[in-house]
């Protein structure tokens, strides 16, 4: 690395004081040592510049997203995030970029009580790999627990991040408020940690929506050994998405656009009321969008009538 050396980068941007007494050894030694209470949940995700985000995305947003996608994986199993590692591959050591990246990363980390305990810093193409460790709940939320008859829910709104990425690529000189709101959804996804933790032991199955609602629901269905019917009219579409896109395009983005990091989960009909109460208490909106069915197909329904998802504009699987 020119000017800023590897150890200077770590010291200046990443070796922050850790408040969590469970971190016996943090950044600085050969390996971190942490105390845990029981079973742990472990996840890792790599973001490659130009593939998972535009290379010129604000550094602050890259730092946020790299951690957010991992916290979303912990949320999807109902775990409580505790520790993170950060492997950073950089083209050059630009202090402004590093400062922005660290600000975005630590802002989200602090909000979720996550301590950065180690990592690696290398030179090469811009690639960010974050690993996370969380306390696993007694009954983890898995993709495999869904049963026919379960009601399918999704948190928040879907399609926004994919629309935001489109708006970002369009580079409209003066993006209006709706476009800006969608772009913020892409830049700063909000992992649904509190909801995931509250659903553990209650929902039968869950997955976080990273590849797109239809594709991720298909993963849940495959592992649960069932199919699903989605009520297209019940898809939660945000105001900005409705403002900028025709309804068919908004539905297509909601079904096939990725990067929302909402939770999609299956609940026994008898528990629907409890789930709604929990969501209201946490302050995370949830929408019932369909039902798990016997078989293996993912089907659409509009006004009670079956429609092929392809007819709704969705053709990707
Ligand atoms: P080693 O050669 O033993 O792998 P390094 O010299 O790579 O150790 O790193 C020194 C210390 O700094 C280690 O504790 C490592 O975990 C930490 N570290 C390196 N890069 C980062 C980073 N980007 N973020 C957080 N910690 C880092
Ligand atoms: Mg190393």
mmCIF file of C-alpha atoms and ligand atoms in Angstrom:
data_model
loop_
_atom_site.group_PDB
_atom_site.id
_atom_site.type_symbol
_atom_site.label_atom_id
_atom_site.label_comp_id
_atom_site.label_asym_id
_atom_site.label_seq_id
_atom_site.Cartn_x
_atom_site.Cartn_y
_atom_site.Cartn_z
ATOM 1 C CA UNK A 1 0.000 0.000 0.000
ATOM 2 C CA UNK A 2 1.370 3.456 -0.835
ATOM 3 C CA UNK A 3 1.661 6.101 1.878
ATOM 4 C CA UNK A 4 -0.670 4.440 4.378
ATOM 5 C CA UNK A 5 0.761 1.077 5.404
ATOM 6 C CA UNK A 6 -1.326 -1.963 6.280
ATOM 7 C CA UNK A 7 -0.836 -1.528 10.028
ATOM 8 C CA UNK A 8 -1.494 2.194 9.844
ATOM 9 C CA UNK A 9 -4.806 1.458 8.103
ATOM 10 C CA UNK A 10 -5.813 -1.020 10.795
ATOM 11 C CA UNK A 11 -4.692 1.256 13.627
ATOM 12 C CA UNK A 12 -6.255 4.411 12.241
ATOM 13 C CA UNK A 13 -9.550 3.133 10.896
ATOM 14 C CA UNK A 14 -10.458 -0.201 12.431
ATOM 15 C CA UNK A 15 -8.796 -0.829 15.818
ATOM 16 C CA UNK A 16 -11.448 0.907 17.908
ATOM 17 C CA UNK A 17 -11.867 0.339 21.630
ATOM 18 C CA UNK A 18 -14.197 -2.591 22.251
ATOM 19 C CA UNK A 19 -16.684 -2.190 25.096
ATOM 20 C CA UNK A 20 -17.962 -5.792 25.125
ATOM 21 C CA UNK A 21 -16.204 -7.705 27.968
ATOM 22 C CA UNK A 22 -16.863 -10.933 26.044
ATOM 23 C CA UNK A 23 -14.045 -9.879 23.704
ATOM 24 C CA UNK A 24 -10.988 -11.188 25.591
ATOM 25 C CA UNK A 25 -8.618 -10.535 22.674
ATOM 26 C CA UNK A 26 -9.601 -8.298 19.764
ATOM 27 C CA UNK A 27 -7.707 -6.699 16.884
ATOM 28 C CA UNK A 28 -3.912 -6.903 17.203
ATOM 29 C CA UNK A 29 -3.080 -10.510 17.921
ATOM 30 C CA UNK A 30 -3.006 -13.554 15.667
ATOM 31 C CA UNK A 31 -6.581 -14.523 16.438
ATOM 32 C CA UNK A 32 -9.399 -12.998 18.426
ATOM 33 C CA UNK A 33 -10.687 -14.769 21.535
ATOM 34 C CA UNK A 34 -14.294 -14.291 22.595
ATOM 35 C CA UNK A 35 -16.531 -15.736 25.284
ATOM 36 C CA UNK A 36 -19.896 -17.056 24.175
ATOM 37 C CA UNK A 37 -22.850 -18.316 26.175
ATOM 38 C CA UNK A 38 -23.924 -21.279 24.075
ATOM 39 C CA UNK A 39 -24.504 -22.138 20.440
ATOM 40 C CA UNK A 40 -23.316 -19.535 17.946
ATOM 41 C CA UNK A 41 -24.586 -18.569 14.501
ATOM 42 C CA UNK A 42 -21.864 -17.879 11.922
ATOM 43 C CA UNK A 43 -22.214 -16.230 8.513
ATOM 44 C CA UNK A 44 -19.920 -14.645 5.939
ATOM 45 C CA UNK A 45 -20.605 -12.674 2.765
ATOM 46 C CA UNK A 46 -18.338 -11.142 0.141
ATOM 47 C CA UNK A 47 -19.149 -7.991 -1.799
ATOM 48 C CA UNK A 48 -17.205 -7.521 -5.037
ATOM 49 C CA UNK A 49 -17.024 -4.014 -6.539
ATOM 50 C CA UNK A 50 -18.750 -3.933 -9.909
ATOM 51 C CA UNK A 51 -20.683 -7.124 -9.138
ATOM 52 C CA UNK A 52 -22.491 -6.529 -5.851
ATOM 53 C CA UNK A 53 -22.301 -2.746 -5.836
ATOM 54 C CA UNK A 54 -21.207 -0.024 -8.281
ATOM 55 C CA UNK A 55 -17.484 0.602 -7.719
ATOM 56 C CA UNK A 56 -18.149 4.324 -7.241
ATOM 57 C CA UNK A 57 -20.819 3.828 -4.572
ATOM 58 C CA UNK A 58 -20.183 6.101 -1.555
ATOM 59 C CA UNK A 59 -17.647 4.442 0.782
ATOM 60 C CA UNK A 60 -19.980 4.984 3.747
ATOM 61 C CA UNK A 61 -22.688 2.951 1.988
ATOM 62 C CA UNK A 62 -20.220 0.153 1.124
ATOM 63 C CA UNK A 63 -19.218 -0.086 4.791
ATOM 64 C CA UNK A 64 -22.870 -0.190 5.850
ATOM 65 C CA UNK A 65 -23.933 -2.724 3.225
ATOM 66 C CA UNK A 66 -21.021 -5.096 3.872
ATOM 67 C CA UNK A 67 -22.109 -5.454 7.491
ATOM 68 C CA UNK A 68 -25.855 -5.173 6.824
ATOM 69 C CA UNK A 69 -26.010 -8.173 4.475
ATOM 70 C CA UNK A 70 -24.346 -10.281 7.146
ATOM 71 C CA UNK A 71 -26.554 -9.031 9.976
ATOM 72 C CA UNK A 72 -29.481 -9.913 7.728
ATOM 73 C CA UNK A 73 -28.275 -13.527 7.580
ATOM 74 C CA UNK A 74 -28.115 -13.617 11.381
ATOM 75 C CA UNK A 75 -31.589 -12.046 11.531
ATOM 76 C CA UNK A 76 -32.912 -14.772 9.246
ATOM 77 C CA UNK A 77 -31.956 -17.476 11.757
ATOM 78 C CA UNK A 78 -33.097 -15.395 14.722
ATOM 79 C CA UNK A 79 -29.603 -14.844 16.138
ATOM 80 C CA UNK A 80 -28.320 -11.896 18.174
ATOM 81 C CA UNK A 81 -25.317 -10.314 16.399
ATOM 82 C CA UNK A 82 -22.190 -10.076 18.569
ATOM 83 C CA UNK A 83 -18.882 -10.032 16.655
ATOM 84 C CA UNK A 84 -17.633 -9.247 13.163
ATOM 85 C CA UNK A 85 -14.474 -9.744 11.137
ATOM 86 C CA UNK A 86 -13.519 -7.671 8.105
ATOM 87 C CA UNK A 87 -11.289 -8.771 5.228
ATOM 88 C CA UNK A 88 -10.643 -5.770 3.047
ATOM 89 C CA UNK A 89 -8.965 -5.939 -0.345
ATOM 90 C CA UNK A 90 -8.195 -2.424 -1.604
ATOM 91 C CA UNK A 91 -6.808 -0.994 -4.842
ATOM 92 C CA UNK A 92 -5.237 1.867 -2.926
ATOM 93 C CA UNK A 93 -5.207 3.214 0.602
ATOM 94 C CA UNK A 94 -7.272 6.387 0.253
ATOM 95 C CA UNK A 95 -7.809 7.888 3.725
ATOM 96 C CA UNK A 96 -11.043 9.636 2.695
ATOM 97 C CA UNK A 97 -12.482 6.395 1.340
ATOM 98 C CA UNK A 98 -11.331 4.443 4.404
ATOM 99 C CA UNK A 99 -12.781 7.074 6.743
ATOM 100 C CA UNK A 100 -16.142 6.914 4.975
ATOM 101 C CA UNK A 101 -16.130 3.130 4.866
ATOM 102 C CA UNK A 102 -15.323 2.856 8.583
ATOM 103 C CA UNK A 103 -17.999 5.444 9.459
ATOM 104 C CA UNK A 104 -20.702 3.463 7.641
ATOM 105 C CA UNK A 105 -19.514 0.152 9.061
ATOM 106 C CA UNK A 106 -19.224 1.267 12.696
ATOM 107 C CA UNK A 107 -22.461 3.286 12.694
ATOM 108 C CA UNK A 108 -24.397 0.112 11.940
ATOM 109 C CA UNK A 109 -22.171 -2.039 14.182
ATOM 110 C CA UNK A 110 -22.778 0.215 17.180
ATOM 111 C CA UNK A 111 -26.527 0.230 16.634
ATOM 112 C CA UNK A 112 -26.518 -3.566 16.872
ATOM 113 C CA UNK A 113 -23.895 -3.915 19.629
ATOM 114 C CA UNK A 114 -21.456 -5.638 17.265
ATOM 115 C CA UNK A 115 -17.704 -5.575 18.015
ATOM 116 C CA UNK A 116 -15.159 -5.744 15.182
ATOM 117 C CA UNK A 117 -12.661 -8.313 16.453
ATOM 118 C CA UNK A 118 -10.298 -8.932 13.546
ATOM 119 C CA UNK A 119 -9.746 -9.077 9.839
ATOM 120 C CA UNK A 120 -7.251 -8.863 7.053
ATOM 121 C CA UNK A 121 -6.048 -6.021 4.856
ATOM 122 C CA UNK A 122 -4.630 -6.667 1.399
ATOM 123 C CA UNK A 123 -4.012 -4.919 -1.899
ATOM 124 C CA UNK A 124 -5.950 -5.891 -5.023
ATOM 125 C CA UNK A 125 -9.364 -5.279 -6.592
ATOM 126 C CA UNK A 126 -11.961 -3.785 -4.223
ATOM 127 C CA UNK A 127 -13.520 -6.738 -2.395
ATOM 128 C CA UNK A 128 -15.076 -6.601 1.051
ATOM 129 C CA UNK A 129 -15.671 -9.762 3.068
ATOM 130 C CA UNK A 130 -17.397 -9.512 6.416
ATOM 131 C CA UNK A 131 -17.919 -12.429 8.759
ATOM 132 C CA UNK A 132 -20.309 -12.322 11.694
ATOM 133 C CA UNK A 133 -20.906 -14.362 14.830
ATOM 134 C CA UNK A 134 -24.103 -14.193 16.835
ATOM 135 C CA UNK A 135 -25.741 -15.905 19.783
ATOM 136 C CA UNK A 136 -28.037 -18.544 18.307
ATOM 137 C CA UNK A 137 -31.576 -18.705 19.689
ATOM 138 C CA UNK A 138 -32.749 -21.890 21.425
ATOM 139 C CA UNK A 139 -34.943 -22.655 18.417
ATOM 140 C CA UNK A 140 -33.288 -21.207 15.307
ATOM 141 C CA UNK A 141 -35.371 -20.039 12.351
ATOM 142 C CA UNK A 142 -34.530 -22.300 9.436
ATOM 143 C CA UNK A 143 -35.504 -22.383 5.783
ATOM 144 C CA UNK A 144 -36.711 -25.938 6.190
ATOM 145 C CA UNK A 145 -39.536 -25.723 8.732
ATOM 146 C CA UNK A 146 -42.419 -24.521 6.523
ATOM 147 C CA UNK A 147 -45.591 -26.625 6.114
ATOM 148 C CA UNK A 148 -48.536 -26.466 3.727
ATOM 149 C CA UNK A 149 -51.141 -24.107 5.143
ATOM 150 C CA UNK A 150 -48.575 -21.760 6.720
ATOM 151 C CA UNK A 151 -49.195 -18.109 5.946
ATOM 152 C CA UNK A 152 -46.305 -16.389 4.147
ATOM 153 C CA UNK A 153 -45.226 -12.981 5.397
ATOM 154 C CA UNK A 154 -42.648 -10.468 4.264
ATOM 155 C CA UNK A 155 -41.345 -7.507 6.275
ATOM 156 C CA UNK A 156 -41.169 -3.913 5.062
ATOM 157 C CA UNK A 157 -41.510 -3.308 1.339
ATOM 158 C CA UNK A 158 -39.897 -5.204 -1.528
ATOM 159 C CA UNK A 159 -38.480 -4.104 -4.881
ATOM 160 C CA UNK A 160 -37.134 -0.811 -3.579
ATOM 161 C CA UNK A 161 -33.435 -1.678 -3.550
ATOM 162 C CA UNK A 162 -33.486 -3.069 -7.115
ATOM 163 C CA UNK A 163 -35.346 0.052 -8.235
ATOM 164 C CA UNK A 164 -32.825 2.179 -6.360
ATOM 165 C CA UNK A 165 -29.952 0.468 -8.152
ATOM 166 C CA UNK A 166 -31.699 1.185 -11.467
ATOM 167 C CA UNK A 167 -32.145 4.829 -10.475
ATOM 168 C CA UNK A 168 -28.495 5.016 -9.419
ATOM 169 C CA UNK A 169 -27.405 3.620 -12.807
ATOM 170 C CA UNK A 170 -29.683 6.053 -14.680
ATOM 171 C CA UNK A 171 -27.676 8.921 -13.169
ATOM 172 C CA UNK A 172 -30.474 11.396 -13.579
ATOM 173 C CA UNK A 173 -28.882 14.748 -12.855
ATOM 174 C CA UNK A 174 -31.681 15.804 -10.551
ATOM 175 C CA UNK A 175 -33.283 12.738 -9.099
ATOM 176 C CA UNK A 176 -36.574 13.533 -7.407
ATOM 177 C CA UNK A 177 -37.538 12.587 -3.868
ATOM 178 C CA UNK A 178 -38.949 9.189 -4.890
ATOM 179 C CA UNK A 179 -35.779 8.181 -6.754
ATOM 180 C CA UNK A 180 -33.649 9.363 -3.866
ATOM 181 C CA UNK A 181 -35.691 7.331 -1.376
ATOM 182 C CA UNK A 182 -35.252 4.175 -3.501
ATOM 183 C CA UNK A 183 -31.508 4.808 -3.859
ATOM 184 C CA UNK A 184 -31.267 5.083 -0.061
ATOM 185 C CA UNK A 185 -32.914 1.661 0.251
ATOM 186 C CA UNK A 186 -30.143 0.226 -1.942
ATOM 187 C CA UNK A 187 -27.386 2.092 -0.123
ATOM 188 C CA UNK A 188 -28.509 1.523 3.428
ATOM 189 C CA UNK A 189 -30.467 -1.710 3.811
ATOM 190 C CA UNK A 190 -31.832 -2.176 7.323
ATOM 191 C CA UNK A 191 -31.280 -5.744 8.582
ATOM 192 C CA UNK A 192 -34.406 -6.963 10.420
ATOM 193 C CA UNK A 193 -32.547 -8.187 13.480
ATOM 194 C CA UNK A 194 -35.196 -7.468 16.128
ATOM 195 C CA UNK A 195 -37.923 -9.101 14.042
ATOM 196 C CA UNK A 196 -35.831 -12.211 13.347
ATOM 197 C CA UNK A 197 -35.025 -12.651 17.030
ATOM 198 C CA UNK A 198 -38.676 -12.256 17.985
ATOM 199 C CA UNK A 199 -39.790 -14.789 15.369
ATOM 200 C CA UNK A 200 -37.403 -17.516 16.564
ATOM 201 C CA UNK A 201 -39.475 -20.270 18.140
ATOM 202 C CA UNK A 202 -42.649 -18.822 16.610
ATOM 203 C CA UNK A 203 -42.327 -18.784 12.811
ATOM 204 C CA UNK A 204 -41.925 -22.192 11.160
ATOM 205 C CA UNK A 205 -39.371 -21.042 8.564
ATOM 206 C CA UNK A 206 -37.616 -17.906 7.402
ATOM 207 C CA UNK A 207 -35.166 -16.575 4.826
ATOM 208 C CA UNK A 208 -33.814 -13.111 4.147
ATOM 209 C CA UNK A 209 -34.608 -11.585 0.771
ATOM 210 C CA UNK A 210 -31.266 -11.009 -0.919
ATOM 211 C CA UNK A 211 -31.806 -12.486 -4.401
ATOM 212 C CA UNK A 212 -35.426 -11.408 -4.828
ATOM 213 C CA UNK A 213 -38.626 -12.470 -3.091
ATOM 214 C CA UNK A 214 -39.686 -15.165 -5.590
ATOM 215 C CA UNK A 215 -36.223 -16.754 -5.756
ATOM 216 C CA UNK A 216 -35.719 -16.685 -1.993
ATOM 217 C CA UNK A 217 -39.219 -17.986 -1.300
ATOM 218 C CA UNK A 218 -38.414 -20.789 -3.761
ATOM 219 C CA UNK A 219 -35.364 -21.686 -1.630
ATOM 220 C CA UNK A 220 -37.549 -21.790 1.484
ATOM 221 C CA UNK A 221 -40.135 -23.937 -0.343
ATOM 222 C CA UNK A 222 -37.549 -26.368 -1.696
ATOM 223 C CA UNK A 223 -36.055 -26.935 1.759
ATOM 224 C CA UNK A 224 -39.496 -27.113 3.377
ATOM 225 C CA UNK A 225 -40.716 -29.580 0.733
ATOM 226 C CA UNK A 226 -43.703 -27.518 -0.348
ATOM 227 C CA UNK A 227 -44.932 -25.009 -2.891
ATOM 228 C CA UNK A 228 -46.467 -21.577 -2.461
ATOM 229 C CA UNK A 229 -49.072 -19.245 -3.839
ATOM 230 C CA UNK A 230 -48.360 -15.515 -3.771
ATOM 231 C CA UNK A 231 -51.206 -13.002 -3.797
ATOM 232 C CA UNK A 232 -49.829 -10.336 -6.147
ATOM 233 C CA UNK A 233 -52.212 -7.690 -4.851
ATOM 234 C CA UNK A 234 -50.805 -8.171 -1.341
ATOM 235 C CA UNK A 235 -47.164 -7.459 -2.254
ATOM 236 C CA UNK A 236 -45.976 -4.565 -0.082
ATOM 237 C CA UNK A 237 -44.958 -1.857 -2.565
ATOM 238 C CA UNK A 238 -43.592 1.426 -1.225
ATOM 239 C CA UNK A 239 -44.968 4.839 -2.170
ATOM 240 C CA UNK A 240 -41.757 5.815 -4.028
ATOM 241 C CA UNK A 241 -41.842 2.542 -6.006
ATOM 242 C CA UNK A 242 -45.497 3.099 -6.976
ATOM 243 C CA UNK A 243 -44.744 6.712 -7.851
ATOM 244 C CA UNK A 244 -41.945 5.892 -10.293
ATOM 245 C CA UNK A 245 -43.033 2.578 -11.812
ATOM 246 C CA UNK A 246 -46.114 1.225 -13.540
ATOM 247 C CA UNK A 247 -47.789 -1.374 -11.337
ATOM 248 C CA UNK A 248 -46.610 -4.340 -13.480
ATOM 249 C CA UNK A 249 -43.007 -3.114 -13.301
ATOM 250 C CA UNK A 250 -43.284 -2.486 -9.572
ATOM 251 C CA UNK A 251 -44.595 -6.041 -9.082
ATOM 252 C CA UNK A 252 -41.776 -7.469 -11.189
ATOM 253 C CA UNK A 253 -39.210 -5.566 -9.111
ATOM 254 C CA UNK A 254 -40.913 -6.746 -5.912
ATOM 255 C CA UNK A 255 -40.794 -10.389 -7.036
ATOM 256 C CA UNK A 256 -37.438 -10.525 -8.756
ATOM 257 C CA UNK A 257 -35.395 -7.553 -7.580
ATOM 258 C CA UNK A 258 -32.757 -8.345 -4.976
ATOM 259 C CA UNK A 259 -30.950 -6.503 -2.209
ATOM 260 C CA UNK A 260 -33.959 -5.634 -0.033
ATOM 261 C CA UNK A 261 -32.801 -7.668 2.992
ATOM 262 C CA UNK A 262 -36.328 -8.037 4.268
ATOM 263 C CA UNK A 263 -37.390 -11.239 6.032
ATOM 264 C CA UNK A 264 -39.767 -13.678 4.351
ATOM 265 C CA UNK A 265 -41.248 -16.165 6.822
ATOM 266 C CA UNK A 266 -43.911 -18.811 7.228
ATOM 267 C CA UNK A 267 -46.303 -18.853 10.168
ATOM 268 C CA UNK A 268 -48.978 -21.326 11.309
ATOM 269 C CA UNK A 269 -52.446 -19.797 10.774
ATOM 270 C CA UNK A 270 -53.044 -19.909 14.558
ATOM 271 C CA UNK A 271 -49.959 -17.718 15.174
ATOM 272 C CA UNK A 272 -50.752 -14.959 12.676
ATOM 273 C CA UNK A 273 -52.218 -12.715 15.376
ATOM 274 C CA UNK A 274 -49.161 -13.097 17.612
ATOM 275 C CA UNK A 275 -46.864 -12.288 14.694
ATOM 276 C CA UNK A 276 -48.844 -9.124 13.928
ATOM 277 C CA UNK A 277 -48.651 -8.071 17.612
ATOM 278 C CA UNK A 278 -44.890 -8.676 17.726
ATOM 279 C CA UNK A 279 -44.310 -6.754 14.497
ATOM 280 C CA UNK A 280 -46.350 -3.822 15.820
ATOM 281 C CA UNK A 281 -44.424 -3.816 19.102
ATOM 282 C CA UNK A 282 -41.062 -3.860 17.290
ATOM 283 C CA UNK A 283 -42.240 -1.270 14.784
ATOM 284 C CA UNK A 284 -41.457 -3.350 11.689
ATOM 285 C CA UNK A 285 -44.354 -3.602 9.245
ATOM 286 C CA UNK A 286 -45.172 -7.100 8.000
ATOM 287 C CA UNK A 287 -47.532 -8.156 5.209
ATOM 288 C CA UNK A 288 -49.233 -11.479 4.606
ATOM 289 C CA UNK A 289 -48.582 -12.273 0.944
ATOM 290 C CA UNK A 290 -49.670 -15.860 0.461
ATOM 291 C CA UNK A 291 -49.658 -19.406 1.689
ATOM 292 C CA UNK A 292 -47.499 -22.514 1.540
ATOM 293 C CA UNK A 293 -49.108 -25.336 -0.403
ATOM 294 C CA UNK A 294 -48.484 -29.014 -1.073
ATOM 295 C CA UNK A 295 -46.360 -29.684 -4.155
ATOM 296 C CA UNK A 296 -43.374 -27.637 -5.220
ATOM 297 C CA UNK A 297 -44.555 -24.873 -7.546
ATOM 298 C CA UNK A 298 -44.542 -21.149 -6.775
ATOM 299 C CA UNK A 299 -47.726 -19.696 -8.230
ATOM 300 C CA UNK A 300 -49.298 -16.274 -8.433
ATOM 301 C CA UNK A 301 -52.854 -15.266 -7.656
ATOM 302 C CA UNK A 302 -54.686 -12.053 -8.428
ATOM 303 C CA UNK A 303 -58.158 -11.281 -7.064
ATOM 304 C CA UNK A 304 -58.430 -14.930 -6.078
ATOM 305 C CA UNK A 305 -57.646 -16.207 -9.609
ATOM 306 C CA UNK A 306 -54.454 -18.060 -10.505
ATOM 307 C CA UNK A 307 -51.996 -16.184 -12.710
ATOM 308 C CA UNK A 308 -48.658 -17.409 -14.012
ATOM 309 C CA UNK A 309 -45.886 -15.406 -12.384
ATOM 310 C CA UNK A 310 -44.457 -14.988 -15.883
ATOM 311 C CA UNK A 311 -47.652 -13.097 -16.790
ATOM 312 C CA UNK A 312 -46.924 -10.784 -13.895
ATOM 313 C CA UNK A 313 -43.622 -9.979 -15.611
ATOM 314 C CA UNK A 314 -41.623 -12.436 -13.585
ATOM 315 C CA UNK A 315 -39.672 -14.832 -15.813
ATOM 316 C CA UNK A 316 -36.452 -15.575 -14.013
ATOM 317 C CA UNK A 317 -36.973 -19.094 -12.736
HETATM 318 P P1 LIG B 1 -1.809 -12.031 10.681
HETATM 319 O O1 LIG B 1 -0.686 -11.777 9.763
HETATM 320 O O2 LIG B 1 -1.472 -12.751 11.930
HETATM 321 O O3 LIG B 1 -3.010 -12.552 9.983
HETATM 322 P P2 LIG B 1 -2.351 -9.303 10.315
HETATM 323 O O4 LIG B 1 -1.013 -8.671 10.341
HETATM 324 O O5 LIG B 1 -2.981 -9.591 9.043
HETATM 325 O O6 LIG B 1 -2.257 -10.595 11.223
HETATM 326 O O7 LIG B 1 -3.352 -8.414 11.154
HETATM 327 C C1 LIG B 1 -2.984 -7.863 12.397
HETATM 328 C C2 LIG B 1 -4.202 -7.744 13.262
HETATM 329 O O8 LIG B 1 -5.088 -6.802 12.693
HETATM 330 C C3 LIG B 1 -4.973 -9.031 13.428
HETATM 331 O O9 LIG B 1 -5.491 -9.045 14.748
HETATM 332 C C4 LIG B 1 -6.091 -8.888 12.424
HETATM 333 O O10 LIG B 1 -7.221 -9.619 12.849
HETATM 334 C C5 LIG B 1 -6.335 -7.396 12.440
HETATM 335 N N1 LIG B 1 -6.832 -6.849 11.142
HETATM 336 C C6 LIG B 1 -6.188 -6.828 9.954
HETATM 337 N N2 LIG B 1 -6.918 -6.195 9.016
HETATM 338 C C7 LIG B 1 -8.076 -5.820 9.619
HETATM 339 C C8 LIG B 1 -9.243 -5.129 9.194
HETATM 340 N N3 LIG B 1 -9.407 -4.698 7.924
HETATM 341 N N4 LIG B 1 -10.219 -4.925 10.090
HETATM 342 C C9 LIG B 1 -10.097 -5.356 11.355
HETATM 343 N N5 LIG B 1 -9.014 -5.980 11.832
HETATM 344 C C10 LIG B 1 -8.006 -6.219 10.982
HETATM 345 MG MG1 LIG B 2 -3.450 -11.501 8.117
#
